[in-house]
Coordinates of N, CA and C in Angstrom, one line a residue:
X277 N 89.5 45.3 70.3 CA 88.8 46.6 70.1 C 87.5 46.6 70.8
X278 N 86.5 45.7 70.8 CA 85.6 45.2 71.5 C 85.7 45.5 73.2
X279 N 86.9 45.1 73.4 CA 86.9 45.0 75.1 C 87.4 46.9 75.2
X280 N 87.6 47.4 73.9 CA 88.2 48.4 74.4 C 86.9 49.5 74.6
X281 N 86.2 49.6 73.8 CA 85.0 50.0 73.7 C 83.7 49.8 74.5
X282 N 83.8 49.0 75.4 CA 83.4 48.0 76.7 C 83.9 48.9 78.0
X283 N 84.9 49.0 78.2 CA 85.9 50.1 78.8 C 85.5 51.2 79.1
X284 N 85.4 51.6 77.4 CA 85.0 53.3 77.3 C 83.6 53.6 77.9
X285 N 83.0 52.7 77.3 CA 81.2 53.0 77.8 C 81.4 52.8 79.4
X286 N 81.6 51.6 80.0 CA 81.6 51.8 81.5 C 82.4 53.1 82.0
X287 N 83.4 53.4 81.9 CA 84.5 54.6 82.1 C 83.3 55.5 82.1
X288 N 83.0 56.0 81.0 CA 81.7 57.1 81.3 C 80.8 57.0 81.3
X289 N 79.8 55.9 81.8 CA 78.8 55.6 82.5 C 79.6 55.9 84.3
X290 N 80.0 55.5 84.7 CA 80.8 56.0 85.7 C 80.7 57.4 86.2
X291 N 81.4 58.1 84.9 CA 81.7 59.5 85.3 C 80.0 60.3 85.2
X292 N 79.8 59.7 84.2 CA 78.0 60.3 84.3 C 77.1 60.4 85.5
X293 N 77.5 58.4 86.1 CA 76.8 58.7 87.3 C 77.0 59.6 88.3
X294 N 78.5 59.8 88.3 CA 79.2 60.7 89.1 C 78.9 62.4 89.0
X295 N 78.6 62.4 87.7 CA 78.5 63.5 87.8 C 76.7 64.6 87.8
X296 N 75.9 63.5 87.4 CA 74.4 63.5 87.9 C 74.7 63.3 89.4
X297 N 75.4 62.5 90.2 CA 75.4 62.8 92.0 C 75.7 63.9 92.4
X298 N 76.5 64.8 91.8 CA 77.4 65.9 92.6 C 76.5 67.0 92.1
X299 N 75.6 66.8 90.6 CA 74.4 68.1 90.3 C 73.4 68.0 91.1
X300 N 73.0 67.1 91.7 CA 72.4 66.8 92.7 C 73.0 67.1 93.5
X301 N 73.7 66.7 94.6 CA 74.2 67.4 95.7 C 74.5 69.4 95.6
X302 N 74.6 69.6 94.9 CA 74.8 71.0 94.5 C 73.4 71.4 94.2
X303 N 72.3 70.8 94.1 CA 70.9 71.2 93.7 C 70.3 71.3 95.1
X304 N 70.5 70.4 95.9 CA 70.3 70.1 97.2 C 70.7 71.0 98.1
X305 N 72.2 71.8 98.0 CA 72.3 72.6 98.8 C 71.8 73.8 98.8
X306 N 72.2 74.2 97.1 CA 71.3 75.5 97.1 C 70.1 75.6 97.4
X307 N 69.0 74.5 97.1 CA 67.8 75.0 97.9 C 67.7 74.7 99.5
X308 N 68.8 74.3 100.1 CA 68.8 74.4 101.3 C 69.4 75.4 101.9
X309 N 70.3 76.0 101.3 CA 70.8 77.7 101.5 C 69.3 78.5 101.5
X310 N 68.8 78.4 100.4 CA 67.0 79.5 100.1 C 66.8 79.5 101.4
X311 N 66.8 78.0 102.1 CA 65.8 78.0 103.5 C 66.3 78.3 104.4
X312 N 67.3 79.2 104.5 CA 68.2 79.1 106.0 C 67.9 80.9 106.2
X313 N 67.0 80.7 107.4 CA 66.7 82.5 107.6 C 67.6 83.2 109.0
X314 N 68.1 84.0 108.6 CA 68.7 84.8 109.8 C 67.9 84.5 110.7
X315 N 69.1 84.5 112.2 CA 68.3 84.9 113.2 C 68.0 86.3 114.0
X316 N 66.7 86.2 114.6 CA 66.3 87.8 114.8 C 67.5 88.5 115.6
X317 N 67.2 90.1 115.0 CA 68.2 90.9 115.6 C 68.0 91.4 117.1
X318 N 68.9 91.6 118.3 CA 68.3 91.7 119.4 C 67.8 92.9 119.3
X319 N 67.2 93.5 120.3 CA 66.1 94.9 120.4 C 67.5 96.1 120.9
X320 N 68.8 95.8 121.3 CA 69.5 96.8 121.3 C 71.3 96.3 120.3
X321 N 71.9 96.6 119.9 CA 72.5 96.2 119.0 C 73.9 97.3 119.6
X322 N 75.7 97.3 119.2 CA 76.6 98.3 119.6 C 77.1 98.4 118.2
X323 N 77.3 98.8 117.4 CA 78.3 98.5 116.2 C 79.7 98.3 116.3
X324 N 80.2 98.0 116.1 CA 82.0 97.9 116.5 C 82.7 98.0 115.0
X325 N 83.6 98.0 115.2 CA 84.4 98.7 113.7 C 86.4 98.9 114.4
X326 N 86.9 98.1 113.0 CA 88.2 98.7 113.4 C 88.9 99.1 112.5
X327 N 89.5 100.5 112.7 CA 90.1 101.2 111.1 C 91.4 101.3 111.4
X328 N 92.1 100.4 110.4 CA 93.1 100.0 110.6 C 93.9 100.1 108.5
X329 N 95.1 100.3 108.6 CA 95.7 100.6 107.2 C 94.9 101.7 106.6
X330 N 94.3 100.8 105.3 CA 93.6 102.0 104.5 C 92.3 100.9 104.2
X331 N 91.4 102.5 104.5 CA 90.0 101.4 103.3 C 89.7 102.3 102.0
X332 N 89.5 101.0 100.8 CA 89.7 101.4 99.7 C 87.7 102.1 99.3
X333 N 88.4 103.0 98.2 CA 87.7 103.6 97.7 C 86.4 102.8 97.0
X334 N 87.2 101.8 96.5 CA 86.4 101.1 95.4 C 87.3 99.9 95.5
X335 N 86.7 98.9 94.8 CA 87.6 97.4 94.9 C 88.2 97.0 93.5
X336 N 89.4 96.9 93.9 CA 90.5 96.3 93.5 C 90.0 95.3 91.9
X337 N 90.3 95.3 91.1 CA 90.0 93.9 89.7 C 91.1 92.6 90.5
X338 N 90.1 91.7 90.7 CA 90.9 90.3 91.2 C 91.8 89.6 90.4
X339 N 93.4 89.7 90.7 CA 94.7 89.7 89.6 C 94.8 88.4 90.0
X340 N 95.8 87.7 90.0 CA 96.8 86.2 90.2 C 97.1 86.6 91.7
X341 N 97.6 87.6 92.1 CA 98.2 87.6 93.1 C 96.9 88.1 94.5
X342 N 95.5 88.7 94.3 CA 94.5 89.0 95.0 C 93.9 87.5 95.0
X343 N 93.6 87.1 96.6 CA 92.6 85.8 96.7 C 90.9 86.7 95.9
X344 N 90.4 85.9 95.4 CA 88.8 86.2 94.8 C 88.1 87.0 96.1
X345 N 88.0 86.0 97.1 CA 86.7 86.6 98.0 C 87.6 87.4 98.9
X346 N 88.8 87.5 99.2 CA 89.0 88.6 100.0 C 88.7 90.1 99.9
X347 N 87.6 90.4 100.1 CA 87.6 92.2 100.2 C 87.0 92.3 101.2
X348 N 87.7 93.7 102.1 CA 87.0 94.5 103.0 C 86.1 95.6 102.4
X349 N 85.2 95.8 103.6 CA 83.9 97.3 102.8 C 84.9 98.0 102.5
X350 N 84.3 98.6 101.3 CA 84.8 99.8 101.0 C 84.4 101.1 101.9
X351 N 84.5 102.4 101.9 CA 84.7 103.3 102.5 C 83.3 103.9 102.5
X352 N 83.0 103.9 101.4 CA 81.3 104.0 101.2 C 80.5 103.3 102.1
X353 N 80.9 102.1 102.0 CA 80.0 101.4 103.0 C 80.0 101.4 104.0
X354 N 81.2 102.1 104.3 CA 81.1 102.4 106.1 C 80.2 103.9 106.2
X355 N 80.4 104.1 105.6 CA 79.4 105.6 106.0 C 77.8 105.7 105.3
X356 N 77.5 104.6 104.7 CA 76.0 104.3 104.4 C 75.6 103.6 105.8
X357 N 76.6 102.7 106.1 CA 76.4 101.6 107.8 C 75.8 103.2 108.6
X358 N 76.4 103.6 108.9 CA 76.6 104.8 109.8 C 75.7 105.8 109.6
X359 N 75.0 106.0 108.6 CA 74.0 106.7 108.0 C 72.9 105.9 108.5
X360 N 72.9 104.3 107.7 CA 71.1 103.7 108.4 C 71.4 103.5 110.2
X361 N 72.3 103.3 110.3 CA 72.4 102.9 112.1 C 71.6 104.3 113.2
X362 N 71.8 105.9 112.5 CA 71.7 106.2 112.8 C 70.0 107.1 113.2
X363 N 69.4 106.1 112.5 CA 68.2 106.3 112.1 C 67.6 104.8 112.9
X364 N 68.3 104.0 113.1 CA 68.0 102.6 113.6 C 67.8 102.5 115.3
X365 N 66.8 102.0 116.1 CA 66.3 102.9 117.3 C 67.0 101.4 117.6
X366 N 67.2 100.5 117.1 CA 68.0 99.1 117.2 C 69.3 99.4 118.2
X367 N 70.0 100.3 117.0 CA 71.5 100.5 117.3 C 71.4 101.2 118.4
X368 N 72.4 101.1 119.5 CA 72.1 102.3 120.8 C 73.7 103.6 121.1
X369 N 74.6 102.4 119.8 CA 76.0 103.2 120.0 C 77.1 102.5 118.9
X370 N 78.3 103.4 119.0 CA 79.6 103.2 117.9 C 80.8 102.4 118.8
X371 N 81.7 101.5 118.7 CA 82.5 101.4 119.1 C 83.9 101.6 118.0
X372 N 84.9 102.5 117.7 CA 86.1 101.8 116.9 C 87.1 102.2 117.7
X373 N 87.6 100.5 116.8 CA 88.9 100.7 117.3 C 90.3 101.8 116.5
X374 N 90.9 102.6 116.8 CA 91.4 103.2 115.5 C 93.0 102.9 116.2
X375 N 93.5 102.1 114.8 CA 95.1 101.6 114.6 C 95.5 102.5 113.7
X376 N 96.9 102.5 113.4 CA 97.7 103.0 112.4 C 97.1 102.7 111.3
X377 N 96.5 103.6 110.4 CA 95.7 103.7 108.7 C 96.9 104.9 108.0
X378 N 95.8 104.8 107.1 CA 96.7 105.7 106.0 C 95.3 106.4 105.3
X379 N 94.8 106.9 106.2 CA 93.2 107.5 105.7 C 93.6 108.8 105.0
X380 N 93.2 109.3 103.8 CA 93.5 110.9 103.4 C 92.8 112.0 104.8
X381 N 93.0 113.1 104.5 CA 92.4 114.3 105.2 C 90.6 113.7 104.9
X382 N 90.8 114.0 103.7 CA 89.2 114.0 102.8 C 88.6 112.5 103.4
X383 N 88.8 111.7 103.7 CA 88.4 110.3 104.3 C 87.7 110.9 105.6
X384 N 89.1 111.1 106.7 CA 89.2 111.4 107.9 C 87.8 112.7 108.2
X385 N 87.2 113.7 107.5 CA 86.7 114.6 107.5 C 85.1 113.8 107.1
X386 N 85.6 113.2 106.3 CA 83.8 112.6 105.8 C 83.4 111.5 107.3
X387 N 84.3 110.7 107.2 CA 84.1 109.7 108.3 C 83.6 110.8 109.6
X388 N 84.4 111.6 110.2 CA 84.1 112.4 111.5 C 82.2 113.2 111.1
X389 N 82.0 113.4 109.8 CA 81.0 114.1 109.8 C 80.2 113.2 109.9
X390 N 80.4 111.9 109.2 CA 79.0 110.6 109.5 C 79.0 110.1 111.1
X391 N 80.1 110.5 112.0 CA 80.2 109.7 113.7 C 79.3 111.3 114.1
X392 N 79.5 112.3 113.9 CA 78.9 113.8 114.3 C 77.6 113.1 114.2
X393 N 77.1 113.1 112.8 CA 75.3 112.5 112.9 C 75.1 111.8 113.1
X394 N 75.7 110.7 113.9 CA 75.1 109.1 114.6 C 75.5 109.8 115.8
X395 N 76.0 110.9 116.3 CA 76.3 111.4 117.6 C 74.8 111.9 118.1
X396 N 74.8 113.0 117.0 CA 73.5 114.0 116.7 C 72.2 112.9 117.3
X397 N 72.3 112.2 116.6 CA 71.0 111.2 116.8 C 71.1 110.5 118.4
X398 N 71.6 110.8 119.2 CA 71.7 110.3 120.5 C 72.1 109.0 120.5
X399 N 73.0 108.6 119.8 CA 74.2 107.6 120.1 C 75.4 107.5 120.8
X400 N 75.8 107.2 121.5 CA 77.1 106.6 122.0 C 78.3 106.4 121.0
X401 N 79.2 107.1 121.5 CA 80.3 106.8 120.7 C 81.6 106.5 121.5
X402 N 81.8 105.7 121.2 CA 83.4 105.6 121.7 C 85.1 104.8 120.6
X403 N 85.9 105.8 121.3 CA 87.1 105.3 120.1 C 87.9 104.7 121.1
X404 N 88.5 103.7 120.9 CA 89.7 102.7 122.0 C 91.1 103.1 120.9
X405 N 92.0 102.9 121.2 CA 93.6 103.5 120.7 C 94.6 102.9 121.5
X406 N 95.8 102.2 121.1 CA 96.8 101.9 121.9 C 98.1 102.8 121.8
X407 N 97.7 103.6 120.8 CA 98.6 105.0 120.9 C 98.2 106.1 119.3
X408 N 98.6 107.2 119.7 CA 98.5 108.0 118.7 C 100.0 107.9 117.8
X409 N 99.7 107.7 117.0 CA 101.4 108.0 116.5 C 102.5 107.1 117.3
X410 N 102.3 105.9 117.3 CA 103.7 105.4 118.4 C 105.1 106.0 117.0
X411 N 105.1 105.8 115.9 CA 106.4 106.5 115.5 C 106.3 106.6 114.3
X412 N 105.1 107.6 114.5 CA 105.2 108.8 113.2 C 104.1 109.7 113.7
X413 N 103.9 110.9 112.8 CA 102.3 111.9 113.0 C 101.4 110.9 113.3
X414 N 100.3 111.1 114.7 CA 98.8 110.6 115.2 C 98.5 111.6 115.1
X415 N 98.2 112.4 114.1 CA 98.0 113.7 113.7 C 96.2 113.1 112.8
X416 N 96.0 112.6 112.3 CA 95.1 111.9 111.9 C 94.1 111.4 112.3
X417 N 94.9 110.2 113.2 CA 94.0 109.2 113.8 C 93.6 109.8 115.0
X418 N 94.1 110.5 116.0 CA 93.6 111.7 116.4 C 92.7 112.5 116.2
X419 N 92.5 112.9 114.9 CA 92.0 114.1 114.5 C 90.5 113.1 114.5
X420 N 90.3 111.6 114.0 CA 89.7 110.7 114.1 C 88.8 111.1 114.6
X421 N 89.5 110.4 116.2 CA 89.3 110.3 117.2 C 88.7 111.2 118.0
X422 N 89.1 112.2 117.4 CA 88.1 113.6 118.4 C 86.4 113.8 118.1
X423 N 86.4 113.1 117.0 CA 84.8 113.1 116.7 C 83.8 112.2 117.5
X424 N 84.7 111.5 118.0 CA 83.5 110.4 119.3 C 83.5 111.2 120.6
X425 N 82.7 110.8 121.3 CA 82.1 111.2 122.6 C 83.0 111.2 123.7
X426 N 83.6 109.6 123.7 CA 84.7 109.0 124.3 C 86.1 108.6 124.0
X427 N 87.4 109.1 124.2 CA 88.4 108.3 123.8 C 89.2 107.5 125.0
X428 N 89.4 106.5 124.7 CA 90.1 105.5 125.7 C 91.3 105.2 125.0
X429 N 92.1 105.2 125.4 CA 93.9 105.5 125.1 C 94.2 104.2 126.3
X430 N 94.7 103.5 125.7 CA 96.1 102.3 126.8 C 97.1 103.4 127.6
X431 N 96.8 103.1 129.1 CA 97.6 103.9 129.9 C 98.8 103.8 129.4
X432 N 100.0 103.0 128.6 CA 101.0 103.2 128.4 C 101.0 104.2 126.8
X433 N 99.9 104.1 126.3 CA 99.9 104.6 125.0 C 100.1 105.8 125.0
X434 N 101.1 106.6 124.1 CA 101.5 107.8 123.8 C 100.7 108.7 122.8
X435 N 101.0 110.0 122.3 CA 99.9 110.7 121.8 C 101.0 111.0 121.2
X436 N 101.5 111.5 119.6 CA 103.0 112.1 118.9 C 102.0 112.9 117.9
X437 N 101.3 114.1 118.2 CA 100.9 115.0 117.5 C 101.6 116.0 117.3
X438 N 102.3 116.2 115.8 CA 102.9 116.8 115.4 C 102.4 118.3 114.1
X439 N 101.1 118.3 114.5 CA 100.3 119.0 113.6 C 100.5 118.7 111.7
X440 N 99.6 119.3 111.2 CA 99.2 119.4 109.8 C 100.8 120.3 109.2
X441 N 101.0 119.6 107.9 CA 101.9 120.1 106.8 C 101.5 119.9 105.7
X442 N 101.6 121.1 104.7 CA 102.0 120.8 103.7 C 102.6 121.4 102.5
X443 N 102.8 121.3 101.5 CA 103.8 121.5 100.8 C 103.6 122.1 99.4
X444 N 103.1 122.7 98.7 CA 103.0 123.4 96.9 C 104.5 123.5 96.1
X445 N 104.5 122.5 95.1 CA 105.8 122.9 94.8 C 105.5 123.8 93.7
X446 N 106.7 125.0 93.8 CA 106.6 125.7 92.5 C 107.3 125.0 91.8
X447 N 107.3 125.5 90.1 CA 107.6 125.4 89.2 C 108.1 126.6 88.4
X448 N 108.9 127.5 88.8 CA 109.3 128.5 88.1 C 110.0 128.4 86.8
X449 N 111.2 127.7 86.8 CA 111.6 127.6 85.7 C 111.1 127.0 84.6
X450 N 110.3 125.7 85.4 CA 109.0 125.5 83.8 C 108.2 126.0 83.6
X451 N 107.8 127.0 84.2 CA 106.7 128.0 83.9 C 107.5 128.7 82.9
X452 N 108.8 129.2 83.1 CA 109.7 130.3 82.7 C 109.8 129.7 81.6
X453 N 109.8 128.8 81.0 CA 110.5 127.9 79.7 C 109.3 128.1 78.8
X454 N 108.2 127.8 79.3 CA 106.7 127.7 78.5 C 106.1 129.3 78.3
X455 N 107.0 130.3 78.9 CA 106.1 131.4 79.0 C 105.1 131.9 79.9
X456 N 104.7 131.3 80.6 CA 104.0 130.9 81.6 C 104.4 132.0 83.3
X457 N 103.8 133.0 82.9 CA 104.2 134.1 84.1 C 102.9 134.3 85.4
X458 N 103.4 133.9 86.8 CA 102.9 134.0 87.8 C 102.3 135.3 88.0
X459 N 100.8 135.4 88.3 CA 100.6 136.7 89.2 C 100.1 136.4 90.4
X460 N 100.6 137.0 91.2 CA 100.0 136.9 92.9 C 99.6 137.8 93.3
X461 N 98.5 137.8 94.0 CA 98.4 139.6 94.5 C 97.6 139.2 96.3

């Protein structure tokens, strides 16, 4: 019993020391992170950007199946970027790249009105594209697109603008069931 208790005290004397080293090394870095200062920004700056899928509104609650640190800006934050840049005598221009997204109308409309006022403000803009719609509506990303200054398209890249649709469904018979009578004039 003796030797066993001998054991136990070394065993965590051990883990003690061990674990006083590693709060230390973890004390050590973070005050070595404090001291680590950006380096200065150059005196002209391009932004670059590539809108690609969808960007989210707001971010996601981290499930089992989401890694923790993966998130892109949200959508906000691209148009606050685009708001200070435009004010920023740093920044001298926009670059995006625009891929196949899934942006709503109401995205597509705010984003064009925040590239309009970084236009407004004598910026540079340019959109690069390897096709509009290779196979479906570039009815969108197009519509994007038209808010920069410049668009550069891949000579092989196609344009499939199929214009705006859309659809209201009625509901007459469940109107009709509930009482519910239409007037249109």
């Amino acid at each position: 019993m003796k030797t066993f208790f001998k054991f136990l005290r070394g065993f965590l004397m051990v883990w003690g020391i061990l674990f006083i080293l590693a709060a230390g090394v973890v004390a050590f870095s973070v005050y070595n992170l404090t001291q680590v200062q950006a380096p200065p920004l150059p005196d002209q700056m391009f932004l670059t950007a590539t809108i690609e899928q969808d960007i989210p509104e707001v971010f996601a609650a981290p499930g089992l199946t989401t890694p923790f640190l993966s998130r892109t800006a949200r959508f906000h934050d691209l148009i606050q970027t685009l708001k200070m840049a435009e004010g920023d005598p740093k920044v001298t221009g926009l670059a995006v790249r625009i891929r196949p997204n899934s942006l709503s109308v109401a995205q597509i409309q705010e984003l064009r009105q925040a590239i309009a006022r970084f236009r407004a403000a004598g910026k540079q803009t340019y959109a690069f594209a390897n096709a509009f719609g290779d196979f479906s509506n570039g009815m969108g990303a197009y519509y994007l697109a038209s808010a920069f200054e410049n668009i550069w398209l891949q000579p092989v890249g196609n344009v499939s603008i199929t214009g705006l649709s859309g659809q209201l469904p009625f509901f007459k018979e469940a109107m009709d069931t509930i009482g519910v009578t239409a007037q249109m004039s």
